[in-house]
Each structure stands twice: as C-alpha cells, then as structure tokens.
Amino acid sequence: MIEAVGAARAYGGLGEVLRSAAPAAEPDKLSEGARAFAAVLDRADQAAAGFATGAVDAQGVVEAMAQAEAALQTVITVRDRIVAAYQEVLRMPL
Amino acid sequence: MSADPILGAMRAAGAGMGAQQTRLRLSAENLSNADTPGYQRKLVPFRVEDGLVAPGRTRLDTREGERVYDPAHPLADAEGTVTLSNVDMFVELADAREAQRSFDANLQVFGQARRLYDGLLSILRRP
C-alpha cells in the first residue's frame, strides 16, 4: 500500500506539471481532468497520512485508496490505448 | 465524477459501513456497562441524508433499570435497593450480530462495485 501511495504521489506530480503548463485563463477539459485526478490522489495521500497519526479511521483510508486506485487504473488504461493507437498509425506501410 | 453510478454505489456502501460501525460501538459500550448502576443504554436512530445513511443523535433509553435489594451496596438508597442498568445482554448481543451482518452486506456491495469498475476497464485493456 505504501508503494501505491508513492506511485500516486508521482502521478500527482504529473498533475502539477499539467496544471502549471496550461495557462490559467482558459480551463479546458484536459487540465480540468488532470486537476480532478490529482485531487483524488491528494485525498488518498492525506488519508494515508491521517491514518498513521490516528486521525482517519480504517474505512476512510480504504475508501480513499480504492478511489485513487480506480482513477489510476482509468488513466493508465486510457493512456495505453492512446499510445497503442499512435503506434498502430506509425506502423502503417507507406 | 460525482454523477457516476458506480462511485455512488461505493459511497452509499461506505456510508452504510460507517453507520453499522457506530451501531456496533454503541452495543459494545452498552454491554460493557451492563453492571453499572444507574446506566441507561444508548440508542442511535439512523436517518437519510442525500440518499446516504447517517447516524442521528445518540439518545438514552429512559426505561427504569432493575431494582435489586442490596443494603451492603455503597450506592443503596434508604430502602436498601440499587437501580442497576437497563441493559439486556441478549438484546445487545443480537444488535451487535445484526450490525455485523449489515456491515458484511455493505462490504460485499462495495467489493462488487469495484469489480464492476474493473470489468469495465478490462474491456479497454485487451493486448
């Protein structure tokens, strides 16, 4: 579970990069999605930290981690499909 | 994401689990104080909040406890009777068992919602 939280923080960093790259004046769908994804991972991070200090109960931690896992799996799957489609296009004979 | 039915199912199951945990905690408190003189057992009604269950205000059961004649007891009154708690051990045990069953049911629903979501993603994941 600790490794999953570490991976979650890494993807949260990706959210930060996306947030800073897009200009603040025009919130488009991609940056909104990245921000929501980063928020889900932040909640799991805080839940895990709160559980260590005793502020959050076990059920809160499990729920937050389950939602973070689901969001992570979604993003990974969608990214894999996009990359696979890109590679298929690259493989087309000229 | 808040309109997603699968996440709504997970949130409802989570609220159910939390409510049953509260119920189990109150049963445990009542049981541990079954021999305390003057103790009134705690009850918690559940209410609906935006479709999710939420524990309401904890209130006390105002029934009189059993009066026992025991002049040697330090809390005996003028006639030598002591009012024990109004906790019935079998009622509390049955309540605790019901809380556990409801918790297990909500946990199953939570797991099923997760499996639904994983099944959805696995459609995209073919190699």
Short mmCIF file of C-alpha atoms in Angstrom, two decimals:
data_model
loop_
_atom_site.label_atom_id
_atom_site.label_comp_id
_atom_site.label_asym_id
_atom_site.label_seq_id
_atom_site.Cartn_x
_atom_site.Cartn_y
_atom_site.Cartn_z
CA MET A 1 0.00 0.00 0.00
CA ILE A 2 2.92 2.31 0.73
CA GLU A 3 4.31 1.75 -2.79
CA ALA A 4 0.92 2.54 -4.27
CA VAL A 5 0.86 5.80 -2.33
CA GLY A 6 4.34 6.63 -3.60
CA ALA A 7 3.23 5.95 -7.17
CA ALA A 8 0.16 8.06 -6.54
CA ARG A 9 2.34 10.98 -5.48
CA ALA A 10 4.36 10.60 -8.70
CA TYR A 11 1.20 10.84 -10.78
CA GLY A 12 0.13 13.76 -8.62
CA GLY A 13 3.32 15.44 -9.75
CA LEU A 14 2.17 14.90 -13.34
CA GLY A 15 -1.00 16.71 -12.40
CA GLU A 16 1.08 19.61 -11.08
CA VAL A 17 3.03 19.78 -14.35
CA LEU A 18 -0.20 19.81 -16.36
CA ARG A 19 -1.63 22.50 -14.09
CA SER A 20 1.38 24.75 -14.49
CA ALA A 21 1.73 24.14 -18.25
CA ALA A 22 -1.81 25.16 -19.18
CA PRO A 23 -2.48 28.90 -18.93
CA ALA A 24 -4.78 29.77 -16.06
CA ALA A 25 -7.09 31.90 -18.23
CA GLU A 26 -8.55 29.05 -20.27
CA PRO A 27 -9.52 25.98 -18.22
CA ASP A 28 -10.05 23.34 -20.89
CA LYS A 29 -11.26 19.80 -20.40
CA LEU A 30 -7.78 18.25 -20.29
CA SER A 31 -6.47 20.40 -17.43
CA GLU A 32 -9.79 20.01 -15.58
CA GLY A 33 -9.45 16.25 -15.80
CA ALA A 34 -5.83 16.39 -14.68
CA ARG A 35 -6.80 18.59 -11.73
CA ALA A 36 -9.62 16.25 -10.66
CA PHE A 37 -7.28 13.26 -10.98
CA ALA A 38 -4.64 14.99 -8.86
CA ALA A 39 -7.31 15.85 -6.27
CA VAL A 40 -8.34 12.17 -5.95
CA LEU A 41 -4.72 11.16 -5.41
CA ASP A 42 -4.19 14.00 -2.91
CA ARG A 43 -7.16 12.75 -0.89
CA ALA A 44 -5.68 9.24 -0.77
CA ASP A 45 -2.34 10.70 0.28
CA GLN A 46 -3.93 12.68 3.11
CA ALA A 47 -6.00 9.69 4.20
CA ALA A 48 -2.90 7.51 4.44
CA ALA A 49 -1.04 10.19 6.41
CA GLY A 50 -4.07 10.73 8.67
CA PHE A 51 -4.31 7.02 9.36
CA ALA A 52 -0.69 6.97 10.52
CA THR A 53 -1.46 9.69 13.08
CA GLY A 54 -4.79 8.13 14.04
CA ALA A 55 -6.98 10.96 12.72
CA VAL A 56 -8.63 8.90 9.95
CA ASP A 57 -10.29 5.54 10.60
CA ALA A 58 -9.53 2.40 8.62
CA GLN A 59 -12.64 2.62 6.47
CA GLY A 60 -11.82 6.15 5.30
CA VAL A 61 -8.37 5.05 4.25
CA VAL A 62 -9.68 2.01 2.35
CA GLU A 63 -12.31 4.10 0.56
CA ALA A 64 -9.83 6.81 -0.42
CA MET A 65 -7.28 4.25 -1.63
CA ALA A 66 -9.93 2.34 -3.62
CA GLN A 67 -10.99 5.53 -5.38
CA ALA A 68 -7.38 6.50 -6.07
CA GLU A 69 -6.67 3.04 -7.48
CA ALA A 70 -9.73 3.21 -9.71
CA ALA A 71 -8.73 6.66 -11.01
CA LEU A 72 -5.16 5.48 -11.58
CA GLN A 73 -6.29 2.38 -13.48
CA THR A 74 -8.56 4.51 -15.65
CA VAL A 75 -5.83 6.95 -16.56
CA ILE A 76 -3.32 4.17 -17.23
CA THR A 77 -5.76 2.24 -19.43
CA VAL A 78 -6.77 5.29 -21.43
CA ARG A 79 -3.13 6.33 -21.89
CA ASP A 80 -2.22 2.80 -23.03
CA ARG A 81 -4.98 2.82 -25.64
CA ILE A 82 -3.91 6.22 -26.93
CA VAL A 83 -0.28 5.13 -27.17
CA ALA A 84 -1.26 1.84 -28.87
CA ALA A 85 -3.36 3.71 -31.44
CA TYR A 86 -0.44 6.06 -32.10
CA GLN A 87 1.90 3.13 -32.61
CA GLU A 88 -0.56 1.44 -34.95
CA VAL A 89 -0.65 4.55 -37.07
CA LEU A 90 3.14 4.68 -37.09
CA ARG A 91 3.28 1.06 -38.28
CA MET A 92 1.22 1.76 -41.41
CA PRO A 93 3.16 0.93 -44.56
CA LEU A 94 3.89 3.96 -46.68
CA MET B 1 -17.18 12.09 -11.27
CA SER B 2 -19.92 12.70 -8.70
CA ALA B 3 -22.68 11.58 -11.07
CA ASP B 4 -21.01 8.24 -11.73
CA PRO B 5 -23.41 5.50 -10.52
CA ILE B 6 -20.59 3.11 -9.63
CA LEU B 7 -18.93 5.69 -7.40
CA GLY B 8 -22.35 6.49 -5.95
CA ALA B 9 -22.77 2.83 -5.05
CA MET B 10 -19.36 2.80 -3.40
CA ARG B 11 -20.18 5.94 -1.44
CA ALA B 12 -23.53 4.55 -0.28
CA ALA B 13 -21.89 1.29 0.81
CA GLY B 14 -19.24 3.28 2.65
CA ALA B 15 -21.88 5.31 4.49
CA GLY B 16 -23.67 2.08 5.43
CA MET B 17 -20.46 0.61 6.81
CA GLY B 18 -19.81 3.70 8.87
CA ALA B 19 -23.33 3.67 10.33
CA GLN B 20 -23.05 -0.02 11.27
CA GLN B 21 -19.71 0.66 12.93
CA THR B 22 -21.36 3.32 15.08
CA ARG B 23 -24.12 0.88 15.98
CA LEU B 24 -21.57 -1.78 16.94
CA ARG B 25 -19.64 0.69 19.07
CA LEU B 26 -22.78 1.66 20.99
CA SER B 27 -23.67 -2.01 21.53
CA ALA B 28 -20.18 -2.62 22.90
CA GLU B 29 -20.48 0.39 25.22
CA ASN B 30 -23.85 -0.79 26.47
CA LEU B 31 -22.57 -4.31 27.05
CA SER B 32 -19.50 -3.16 28.93
CA ASN B 33 -21.69 -1.03 31.22
CA ALA B 34 -24.33 -3.70 31.83
CA ASP B 35 -23.49 -3.89 35.53
CA THR B 36 -23.05 -0.18 36.16
CA PRO B 37 -25.80 1.06 38.50
CA GLY B 38 -27.89 3.83 37.01
CA TYR B 39 -26.55 3.36 33.45
CA GLN B 40 -29.05 3.99 30.66
CA ARG B 41 -28.37 2.25 27.39
CA LYS B 42 -27.63 4.36 24.33
CA LEU B 43 -29.63 4.15 21.14
CA VAL B 44 -28.88 5.72 17.78
CA PRO B 45 -31.57 6.23 15.13
CA PHE B 46 -30.46 6.29 11.51
CA ARG B 47 -31.68 8.88 9.05
CA VAL B 48 -31.29 9.53 5.33
CA GLU B 49 -29.04 12.35 4.24
CA ASP B 50 -28.95 12.95 0.48
CA GLY B 51 -29.57 9.26 -0.19
CA LEU B 52 -26.85 8.14 2.21
CA VAL B 53 -27.48 6.78 5.68
CA ALA B 54 -26.21 8.87 8.57
CA PRO B 55 -26.39 8.17 12.31
CA GLY B 56 -28.65 10.64 14.10
CA ARG B 57 -28.35 11.94 17.63
CA THR B 58 -27.47 9.34 20.21
CA ARG B 59 -30.21 9.24 22.79
CA LEU B 60 -30.71 7.37 26.03
CA ASP B 61 -33.26 4.66 26.68
CA THR B 62 -35.27 6.12 29.57
CA ARG B 63 -36.66 2.86 30.88
CA GLU B 64 -36.04 2.12 34.53
CA GLY B 65 -33.39 -0.42 35.30
CA GLU B 66 -33.89 -3.41 37.51
CA ARG B 67 -34.14 -2.61 41.22
CA VAL B 68 -32.20 -5.02 43.38
CA TYR B 69 -32.34 -5.25 47.14
CA ASP B 70 -28.73 -4.97 48.33
CA PRO B 71 -28.22 -2.91 51.51
CA ALA B 72 -24.49 -3.55 51.52
CA HIS B 73 -24.03 -1.82 48.19
CA PRO B 74 -22.35 1.60 48.51
CA LEU B 75 -24.99 3.16 46.24
CA ALA B 76 -28.01 1.68 48.05
CA ASP B 77 -30.75 4.19 48.87
CA ALA B 78 -32.78 4.47 52.07
CA GLU B 79 -34.70 1.23 51.46
CA GLY B 80 -31.53 -0.67 50.54
CA THR B 81 -32.33 -1.04 46.83
CA VAL B 82 -29.97 -0.30 43.99
CA THR B 83 -31.14 0.54 40.44
CA LEU B 84 -28.99 -1.37 38.00
CA SER B 85 -28.63 -0.52 34.33
CA ASN B 86 -31.44 -1.15 31.85
CA VAL B 87 -29.15 -3.14 29.53
CA ASP B 88 -30.35 -6.56 28.43
CA MET B 89 -27.35 -8.62 27.42
CA PHE B 90 -29.19 -10.71 24.82
CA VAL B 91 -30.65 -7.66 23.14
CA GLU B 92 -27.22 -6.06 22.89
CA LEU B 93 -25.63 -9.26 21.56
CA ALA B 94 -28.37 -9.62 18.94
CA ASP B 95 -27.89 -5.96 17.97
CA ALA B 96 -24.15 -6.48 17.60
CA ARG B 97 -24.69 -9.52 15.41
CA GLU B 98 -27.14 -7.61 13.21
CA ALA B 99 -24.67 -4.78 12.89
CA GLN B 100 -22.01 -7.24 11.79
CA ARG B 101 -24.33 -8.80 9.18
CA SER B 102 -25.30 -5.42 7.77
CA PHE B 103 -21.64 -4.39 7.70
CA ASP B 104 -20.76 -7.55 5.76
CA ALA B 105 -23.57 -6.90 3.29
CA ASN B 106 -22.37 -3.34 2.68
CA LEU B 107 -18.81 -4.58 2.32
CA GLN B 108 -19.91 -7.06 -0.33
CA VAL B 109 -21.68 -4.33 -2.26
CA PHE B 110 -18.54 -2.18 -2.07
CA GLY B 111 -16.44 -5.02 -3.47
CA GLN B 112 -18.97 -5.70 -6.21
CA ALA B 113 -18.96 -2.05 -7.28
CA ARG B 114 -15.17 -2.19 -7.50
CA ARG B 115 -15.32 -5.40 -9.59
CA LEU B 116 -17.86 -3.77 -11.91
CA TYR B 117 -15.49 -0.90 -12.47
CA ASP B 118 -12.53 -3.21 -13.06
CA GLY B 119 -14.60 -5.22 -15.53
CA LEU B 120 -15.39 -2.03 -17.43
CA LEU B 121 -11.73 -1.09 -17.64
CA SER B 122 -10.71 -4.59 -18.72
CA ILE B 123 -12.65 -4.06 -21.98
CA LEU B 124 -10.12 -1.40 -22.89
CA ARG B 125 -7.19 -3.40 -21.73
CA ARG B 126 -7.04 -6.13 -24.34
CA PRO B 127 -3.45 -6.64 -25.52
#
